[in-house]
Amino acid sequence: MNKFMAVAIDEAETGIKNSEGGPFGSVIVKDGKIIGRGHNQVVLLNDPTCHGEMQAIRNACKNIGSFDLSGCTLYTTGEPCHMCLTACMWANISKIYYGCTIEDNESIGFRDNKFDAVFGGRDKLKDYVVCIDRNECLELFEKYKSMADKTMY
């Protein structure tokens, strides 16, 4: 498994263990070093924009003192929603690696497909978003699905 995806999974596990949100963790890497990390905190902060990717972007920008993440790569446990995809583009993130697919997100109760039906366009992303370590991320999703007290955001 990719070492950065392993950290993203750890981030997600922290969030679900603390009932902060869904099983989504992210890290941002520049020059082989993690400069930002985050996990879903929608429930904790009562803020629908606090997805793992958004939290990682906020953390990375704070850590480097810039809104420009050119040359950075994002690793995330679930394929990003449209909000997170466009935030990555606005931040100039060069590449995104994700674990579980939009369909996997739906299988645990999330509604990304609804937004894909409205906005579409994933086919235009070509090599910008690449699936890796799906099986390991599916294990995380299964753990989340089996929790009695799960949060759905």
mmCIF file with all atom_site columns, C-alpha atoms in Angstrom:
data_model
loop_
_atom_site.group_PDB
_atom_site.id
_atom_site.type_symbol
_atom_site.label_atom_id
_atom_site.label_alt_id
_atom_site.label_comp_id
_atom_site.label_asym_id
_atom_site.label_entity_id
_atom_site.label_seq_id
_atom_site.pdbx_PDB_ins_code
_atom_site.Cartn_x
_atom_site.Cartn_y
_atom_site.Cartn_z
_atom_site.occupancy
_atom_site.B_iso_or_equiv
_atom_site.pdbx_formal_charge
_atom_site.auth_seq_id
_atom_site.auth_comp_id
_atom_site.auth_asym_id
_atom_site.auth_atom_id
_atom_site.pdbx_PDB_model_num
ATOM 1   C CA . MET A 1 1   ? 0.000   0.000  0.000   1.00 0.00 ? 1   MET A CA 1
ATOM 2   C CA . ASN A 1 2   ? 1.126   3.537  -0.708  1.00 0.00 ? 2   ASN A CA 1
ATOM 3   C CA . LYS A 1 3   ? 2.567   5.085  2.476   1.00 0.00 ? 3   LYS A CA 1
ATOM 4   C CA . PHE A 1 4   ? 0.640   8.333  2.011   1.00 0.00 ? 4   PHE A CA 1
ATOM 5   C CA . MET A 1 5   ? -2.658  6.511  1.523   1.00 0.00 ? 5   MET A CA 1
ATOM 6   C CA . ALA A 1 6   ? -1.923  4.651  4.773   1.00 0.00 ? 6   ALA A CA 1
ATOM 7   C CA . VAL A 1 7   ? -1.735  8.021  6.558   1.00 0.00 ? 7   VAL A CA 1
ATOM 8   C CA . ALA A 1 8   ? -4.993  9.123  4.893   1.00 0.00 ? 8   ALA A CA 1
ATOM 9   C CA . ILE A 1 9   ? -6.642  5.931  6.192   1.00 0.00 ? 9   ILE A CA 1
ATOM 10  C CA . ASP A 1 10  ? -5.310  6.680  9.701   1.00 0.00 ? 10  ASP A CA 1
ATOM 11  C CA . GLU A 1 11  ? -6.784  10.188 9.436   1.00 0.00 ? 11  GLU A CA 1
ATOM 12  C CA . ALA A 1 12  ? -10.171 8.730  8.455   1.00 0.00 ? 12  ALA A CA 1
ATOM 13  C CA . GLU A 1 13  ? -10.054 6.235  11.329  1.00 0.00 ? 13  GLU A CA 1
ATOM 14  C CA . THR A 1 14  ? -9.428  9.070  13.791  1.00 0.00 ? 14  THR A CA 1
ATOM 15  C CA . GLY A 1 15  ? -12.502 10.889 12.524  1.00 0.00 ? 15  GLY A CA 1
ATOM 16  C CA . ILE A 1 16  ? -14.862 7.922  12.617  1.00 0.00 ? 16  ILE A CA 1
ATOM 17  C CA . LYS A 1 17  ? -13.573 6.773  16.017  1.00 0.00 ? 17  LYS A CA 1
ATOM 18  C CA . ASN A 1 18  ? -14.446 10.222 17.393  1.00 0.00 ? 18  ASN A CA 1
ATOM 19  C CA . SER A 1 19  ? -17.804 10.398 15.512  1.00 0.00 ? 19  SER A CA 1
ATOM 20  C CA . GLU A 1 20  ? -16.678 13.535 13.659  1.00 0.00 ? 20  GLU A CA 1
ATOM 21  C CA . GLY A 1 21  ? -17.947 12.484 10.214  1.00 0.00 ? 21  GLY A CA 1
ATOM 22  C CA . GLY A 1 22  ? -17.676 9.845  7.516   1.00 0.00 ? 22  GLY A CA 1
ATOM 23  C CA . PRO A 1 23  ? -14.676 7.634  6.667   1.00 0.00 ? 23  PRO A CA 1
ATOM 24  C CA . PHE A 1 24  ? -12.804 10.186 4.623   1.00 0.00 ? 24  PHE A CA 1
ATOM 25  C CA . GLY A 1 25  ? -9.215  11.113 5.366   1.00 0.00 ? 25  GLY A CA 1
ATOM 26  C CA . SER A 1 26  ? -6.732  13.028 3.227   1.00 0.00 ? 26  SER A CA 1
ATOM 27  C CA . VAL A 1 27  ? -3.113  14.101 3.131   1.00 0.00 ? 27  VAL A CA 1
ATOM 28  C CA . ILE A 1 28  ? -1.331  16.584 0.890   1.00 0.00 ? 28  ILE A CA 1
ATOM 29  C CA . VAL A 1 29  ? 2.237   15.847 -0.130  1.00 0.00 ? 29  VAL A CA 1
ATOM 30  C CA . LYS A 1 30  ? 4.903   18.116 -1.588  1.00 0.00 ? 30  LYS A CA 1
ATOM 31  C CA . ASP A 1 31  ? 8.432   16.955 -2.424  1.00 0.00 ? 31  ASP A CA 1
ATOM 32  C CA . GLY A 1 32  ? 7.807   13.646 -0.649  1.00 0.00 ? 32  GLY A CA 1
ATOM 33  C CA . LYS A 1 33  ? 6.683   15.245 2.637   1.00 0.00 ? 33  LYS A CA 1
ATOM 34  C CA . ILE A 1 34  ? 3.219   15.581 4.123   1.00 0.00 ? 34  ILE A CA 1
ATOM 35  C CA . ILE A 1 35  ? 2.387   19.270 4.410   1.00 0.00 ? 35  ILE A CA 1
ATOM 36  C CA . GLY A 1 36  ? -1.311  18.939 5.250   1.00 0.00 ? 36  GLY A CA 1
ATOM 37  C CA . ARG A 1 37  ? -3.766  16.434 6.625   1.00 0.00 ? 37  ARG A CA 1
ATOM 38  C CA . GLY A 1 38  ? -7.418  16.281 7.465   1.00 0.00 ? 38  GLY A CA 1
ATOM 39  C CA . HIS A 1 39  ? -10.457 14.091 7.915   1.00 0.00 ? 39  HIS A CA 1
ATOM 40  C CA . ASN A 1 40  ? -14.183 14.575 7.615   1.00 0.00 ? 40  ASN A CA 1
ATOM 41  C CA . GLN A 1 41  ? -15.406 16.862 10.405  1.00 0.00 ? 41  GLN A CA 1
ATOM 42  C CA . VAL A 1 42  ? -18.834 17.764 9.041   1.00 0.00 ? 42  VAL A CA 1
ATOM 43  C CA . VAL A 1 43  ? -20.655 16.475 12.125  1.00 0.00 ? 43  VAL A CA 1
ATOM 44  C CA . LEU A 1 44  ? -18.161 17.812 14.669  1.00 0.00 ? 44  LEU A CA 1
ATOM 45  C CA . LEU A 1 45  ? -18.168 21.335 13.233  1.00 0.00 ? 45  LEU A CA 1
ATOM 46  C CA . ASN A 1 46  ? -21.753 21.385 11.867  1.00 0.00 ? 46  ASN A CA 1
ATOM 47  C CA . ASP A 1 47  ? -20.309 22.506 8.557   1.00 0.00 ? 47  ASP A CA 1
ATOM 48  C CA . PRO A 1 48  ? -21.083 20.648 5.308   1.00 0.00 ? 48  PRO A CA 1
ATOM 49  C CA . THR A 1 49  ? -17.849 21.913 3.713   1.00 0.00 ? 49  THR A CA 1
ATOM 50  C CA . CYS A 1 50  ? -15.558 20.181 6.216   1.00 0.00 ? 50  CYS A CA 1
ATOM 51  C CA . HIS A 1 51  ? -14.785 17.143 4.036   1.00 0.00 ? 51  HIS A CA 1
ATOM 52  C CA . GLY A 1 52  ? -11.411 15.463 4.529   1.00 0.00 ? 52  GLY A CA 1
ATOM 53  C CA . GLU A 1 53  ? -9.972  17.008 1.378   1.00 0.00 ? 53  GLU A CA 1
ATOM 54  C CA . MET A 1 54  ? -11.113 20.500 2.369   1.00 0.00 ? 54  MET A CA 1
ATOM 55  C CA . GLN A 1 55  ? -9.620  20.112 5.839   1.00 0.00 ? 55  GLN A CA 1
ATOM 56  C CA . ALA A 1 56  ? -6.324  18.907 4.354   1.00 0.00 ? 56  ALA A CA 1
ATOM 57  C CA . ILE A 1 57  ? -6.237  21.876 1.957   1.00 0.00 ? 57  ILE A CA 1
ATOM 58  C CA . ARG A 1 58  ? -6.891  24.303 4.816   1.00 0.00 ? 58  ARG A CA 1
ATOM 59  C CA . ASN A 1 59  ? -4.194  22.622 6.930   1.00 0.00 ? 59  ASN A CA 1
ATOM 60  C CA . ALA A 1 60  ? -1.609  22.583 4.127   1.00 0.00 ? 60  ALA A CA 1
ATOM 61  C CA . CYS A 1 61  ? -2.204  26.254 3.235   1.00 0.00 ? 61  CYS A CA 1
ATOM 62  C CA . LYS A 1 62  ? -1.845  27.248 6.879   1.00 0.00 ? 62  LYS A CA 1
ATOM 63  C CA . ASN A 1 63  ? 1.324   25.161 7.270   1.00 0.00 ? 63  ASN A CA 1
ATOM 64  C CA . ILE A 1 64  ? 3.094   26.636 4.233   1.00 0.00 ? 64  ILE A CA 1
ATOM 65  C CA . GLY A 1 65  ? 1.631   30.145 4.506   1.00 0.00 ? 65  GLY A CA 1
ATOM 66  C CA . SER A 1 66  ? 0.183   30.154 1.009   1.00 0.00 ? 66  SER A CA 1
ATOM 67  C CA . PHE A 1 67  ? -3.058  29.478 -0.837  1.00 0.00 ? 67  PHE A CA 1
ATOM 68  C CA . ASP A 1 68  ? -1.061  28.026 -3.749  1.00 0.00 ? 68  ASP A CA 1
ATOM 69  C CA . LEU A 1 69  ? -0.472  24.280 -3.530  1.00 0.00 ? 69  LEU A CA 1
ATOM 70  C CA . SER A 1 70  ? 1.224   23.954 -6.925  1.00 0.00 ? 70  SER A CA 1
ATOM 71  C CA . GLY A 1 71  ? 3.324   20.826 -7.165  1.00 0.00 ? 71  GLY A CA 1
ATOM 72  C CA . CYS A 1 72  ? 1.326   19.053 -4.448  1.00 0.00 ? 72  CYS A CA 1
ATOM 73  C CA . THR A 1 73  ? -0.432  15.702 -4.561  1.00 0.00 ? 73  THR A CA 1
ATOM 74  C CA . LEU A 1 74  ? -3.546  14.790 -2.578  1.00 0.00 ? 74  LEU A CA 1
ATOM 75  C CA . TYR A 1 75  ? -4.213  11.271 -1.278  1.00 0.00 ? 75  TYR A CA 1
ATOM 76  C CA . THR A 1 76  ? -7.742  10.588 -0.082  1.00 0.00 ? 76  THR A CA 1
ATOM 77  C CA . THR A 1 77  ? -9.713  7.530  1.011   1.00 0.00 ? 77  THR A CA 1
ATOM 78  C CA . GLY A 1 78  ? -12.745 8.251  -1.174  1.00 0.00 ? 78  GLY A CA 1
ATOM 79  C CA . GLU A 1 79  ? -13.113 9.678  -4.657  1.00 0.00 ? 79  GLU A CA 1
ATOM 80  C CA . PRO A 1 80  ? -13.635 13.421 -4.157  1.00 0.00 ? 80  PRO A CA 1
ATOM 81  C CA . CYS A 1 81  ? -17.005 15.081 -4.582  1.00 0.00 ? 81  CYS A CA 1
ATOM 82  C CA . HIS A 1 82  ? -17.358 18.021 -6.963  1.00 0.00 ? 82  HIS A CA 1
ATOM 83  C CA . MET A 1 83  ? -16.813 20.571 -4.178  1.00 0.00 ? 83  MET A CA 1
ATOM 84  C CA . CYS A 1 84  ? -13.529 18.951 -3.208  1.00 0.00 ? 84  CYS A CA 1
ATOM 85  C CA . LEU A 1 85  ? -12.417 18.425 -6.813  1.00 0.00 ? 85  LEU A CA 1
ATOM 86  C CA . THR A 1 86  ? -12.866 22.072 -7.659  1.00 0.00 ? 86  THR A CA 1
ATOM 87  C CA . ALA A 1 87  ? -11.196 23.151 -4.398  1.00 0.00 ? 87  ALA A CA 1
ATOM 88  C CA . CYS A 1 88  ? -8.183  21.033 -5.404  1.00 0.00 ? 88  CYS A CA 1
ATOM 89  C CA . MET A 1 89  ? -8.140  22.748 -8.789  1.00 0.00 ? 89  MET A CA 1
ATOM 90  C CA . TRP A 1 90  ? -8.431  26.220 -7.205  1.00 0.00 ? 90  TRP A CA 1
ATOM 91  C CA . ALA A 1 91  ? -5.522  25.310 -4.900  1.00 0.00 ? 91  ALA A CA 1
ATOM 92  C CA . ASN A 1 92  ? -3.455  24.157 -7.926  1.00 0.00 ? 92  ASN A CA 1
ATOM 93  C CA . ILE A 1 93  ? -3.027  20.625 -6.606  1.00 0.00 ? 93  ILE A CA 1
ATOM 94  C CA . SER A 1 94  ? -1.288  18.693 -9.381  1.00 0.00 ? 94  SER A CA 1
ATOM 95  C CA . LYS A 1 95  ? -2.721  15.196 -8.881  1.00 0.00 ? 95  LYS A CA 1
ATOM 96  C CA . ILE A 1 96  ? -5.274  13.315 -6.786  1.00 0.00 ? 96  ILE A CA 1
ATOM 97  C CA . TYR A 1 97  ? -5.042  9.677  -5.714  1.00 0.00 ? 97  TYR A CA 1
ATOM 98  C CA . TYR A 1 98  ? -8.196  8.187  -4.187  1.00 0.00 ? 98  TYR A CA 1
ATOM 99  C CA . GLY A 1 99  ? -9.111  4.793  -2.750  1.00 0.00 ? 99  GLY A CA 1
ATOM 100 C CA . CYS A 1 100 ? -12.844 4.091  -2.887  1.00 0.00 ? 100 CYS A CA 1
ATOM 101 C CA . THR A 1 101 ? -14.947 5.119  -5.866  1.00 0.00 ? 101 THR A CA 1
ATOM 102 C CA . ILE A 1 102 ? -18.078 7.275  -6.040  1.00 0.00 ? 102 ILE A CA 1
ATOM 103 C CA . GLU A 1 103 ? -20.045 4.015  -6.221  1.00 0.00 ? 103 GLU A CA 1
ATOM 104 C CA . ASP A 1 104 ? -18.303 2.776  -3.059  1.00 0.00 ? 104 ASP A CA 1
ATOM 105 C CA . ASN A 1 105 ? -19.214 6.059  -1.331  1.00 0.00 ? 105 ASN A CA 1
ATOM 106 C CA . GLU A 1 106 ? -22.854 5.428  -2.261  1.00 0.00 ? 106 GLU A CA 1
ATOM 107 C CA . SER A 1 107 ? -22.713 1.876  -0.881  1.00 0.00 ? 107 SER A CA 1
ATOM 108 C CA . ILE A 1 108 ? -22.126 3.284  2.621   1.00 0.00 ? 108 ILE A CA 1
ATOM 109 C CA . GLY A 1 109 ? -24.889 5.881  2.378   1.00 0.00 ? 109 GLY A CA 1
ATOM 110 C CA . PHE A 1 110 ? -23.285 8.921  0.766   1.00 0.00 ? 110 PHE A CA 1
ATOM 111 C CA . ARG A 1 111 ? -24.923 10.696 -2.186  1.00 0.00 ? 111 ARG A CA 1
ATOM 112 C CA . ASP A 1 112 ? -22.106 11.693 -4.512  1.00 0.00 ? 112 ASP A CA 1
ATOM 113 C CA . ASN A 1 113 ? -23.922 10.054 -7.444  1.00 0.00 ? 113 ASN A CA 1
ATOM 114 C CA . LYS A 1 114 ? -26.715 12.622 -7.051  1.00 0.00 ? 114 LYS A CA 1
ATOM 115 C CA . PHE A 1 115 ? -24.252 15.446 -7.700  1.00 0.00 ? 115 PHE A CA 1
ATOM 116 C CA . ASP A 1 116 ? -22.513 13.566 -10.499 1.00 0.00 ? 116 ASP A CA 1
ATOM 117 C CA . ALA A 1 117 ? -25.892 13.283 -12.225 1.00 0.00 ? 117 ALA A CA 1
ATOM 118 C CA . VAL A 1 118 ? -26.226 17.093 -12.097 1.00 0.00 ? 118 VAL A CA 1
ATOM 119 C CA . PHE A 1 119 ? -22.642 18.183 -12.769 1.00 0.00 ? 119 PHE A CA 1
ATOM 120 C CA . GLY A 1 120 ? -21.003 15.192 -14.513 1.00 0.00 ? 120 GLY A CA 1
ATOM 121 C CA . GLY A 1 121 ? -17.649 15.756 -16.151 1.00 0.00 ? 121 GLY A CA 1
ATOM 122 C CA . ARG A 1 122 ? -15.477 13.172 -14.406 1.00 0.00 ? 122 ARG A CA 1
ATOM 123 C CA . ASP A 1 123 ? -14.614 11.758 -17.825 1.00 0.00 ? 123 ASP A CA 1
ATOM 124 C CA . LYS A 1 124 ? -12.799 15.029 -18.559 1.00 0.00 ? 124 LYS A CA 1
ATOM 125 C CA . LEU A 1 125 ? -10.444 14.602 -15.594 1.00 0.00 ? 125 LEU A CA 1
ATOM 126 C CA . LYS A 1 126 ? -8.412  11.870 -17.333 1.00 0.00 ? 126 LYS A CA 1
ATOM 127 C CA . ASP A 1 127 ? -5.226  11.304 -15.302 1.00 0.00 ? 127 ASP A CA 1
ATOM 128 C CA . TYR A 1 128 ? -5.878  14.063 -12.758 1.00 0.00 ? 128 TYR A CA 1
ATOM 129 C CA . VAL A 1 129 ? -7.674  11.598 -10.446 1.00 0.00 ? 129 VAL A CA 1
ATOM 130 C CA . VAL A 1 130 ? -6.334  8.054  -10.131 1.00 0.00 ? 130 VAL A CA 1
ATOM 131 C CA . CYS A 1 131 ? -7.660  5.148  -8.058  1.00 0.00 ? 131 CYS A CA 1
ATOM 132 C CA . ILE A 1 132 ? -5.102  3.325  -5.877  1.00 0.00 ? 132 ILE A CA 1
ATOM 133 C CA . ASP A 1 133 ? -5.285  1.048  -2.828  1.00 0.00 ? 133 ASP A CA 1
ATOM 134 C CA . ARG A 1 134 ? -9.025  0.519  -3.253  1.00 0.00 ? 134 ARG A CA 1
ATOM 135 C CA . ASN A 1 135 ? -9.077  -2.760 -1.304  1.00 0.00 ? 135 ASN A CA 1
ATOM 136 C CA . GLU A 1 136 ? -7.474  -1.185 1.764   1.00 0.00 ? 136 GLU A CA 1
ATOM 137 C CA . CYS A 1 137 ? -9.896  1.732  1.616   1.00 0.00 ? 137 CYS A CA 1
ATOM 138 C CA . LEU A 1 138 ? -12.829 -0.666 1.187   1.00 0.00 ? 138 LEU A CA 1
ATOM 139 C CA . GLU A 1 139 ? -11.763 -2.298 4.473   1.00 0.00 ? 139 GLU A CA 1
ATOM 140 C CA . LEU A 1 140 ? -12.044 1.124  6.104   1.00 0.00 ? 140 LEU A CA 1
ATOM 141 C CA . PHE A 1 141 ? -15.503 1.616  4.573   1.00 0.00 ? 141 PHE A CA 1
ATOM 142 C CA . GLU A 1 142 ? -16.602 -1.826 5.822   1.00 0.00 ? 142 GLU A CA 1
ATOM 143 C CA . LYS A 1 143 ? -15.424 -0.927 9.321   1.00 0.00 ? 143 LYS A CA 1
ATOM 144 C CA . TYR A 1 144 ? -17.432 2.283  9.106   1.00 0.00 ? 144 TYR A CA 1
ATOM 145 C CA . LYS A 1 145 ? -20.498 0.482  7.755   1.00 0.00 ? 145 LYS A CA 1
ATOM 146 C CA . SER A 1 146 ? -20.437 -1.977 10.674  1.00 0.00 ? 146 SER A CA 1
ATOM 147 C CA . MET A 1 147 ? -20.368 0.749  13.329  1.00 0.00 ? 147 MET A CA 1
ATOM 148 C CA . ALA A 1 148 ? -23.579 1.117  15.305  1.00 0.00 ? 148 ALA A CA 1
ATOM 149 C CA . ASP A 1 149 ? -23.117 4.856  15.931  1.00 0.00 ? 149 ASP A CA 1
ATOM 150 C CA . LYS A 1 150 ? -22.031 6.138  12.543  1.00 0.00 ? 150 LYS A CA 1
ATOM 151 C CA . THR A 1 151 ? -22.376 9.611  11.187  1.00 0.00 ? 151 THR A CA 1
ATOM 152 C CA . MET A 1 152 ? -23.467 10.166 7.623   1.00 0.00 ? 152 MET A CA 1
ATOM 153 C CA . TYR A 1 153 ? -21.599 13.190 6.290   1.00 0.00 ? 153 TYR A CA 1
#
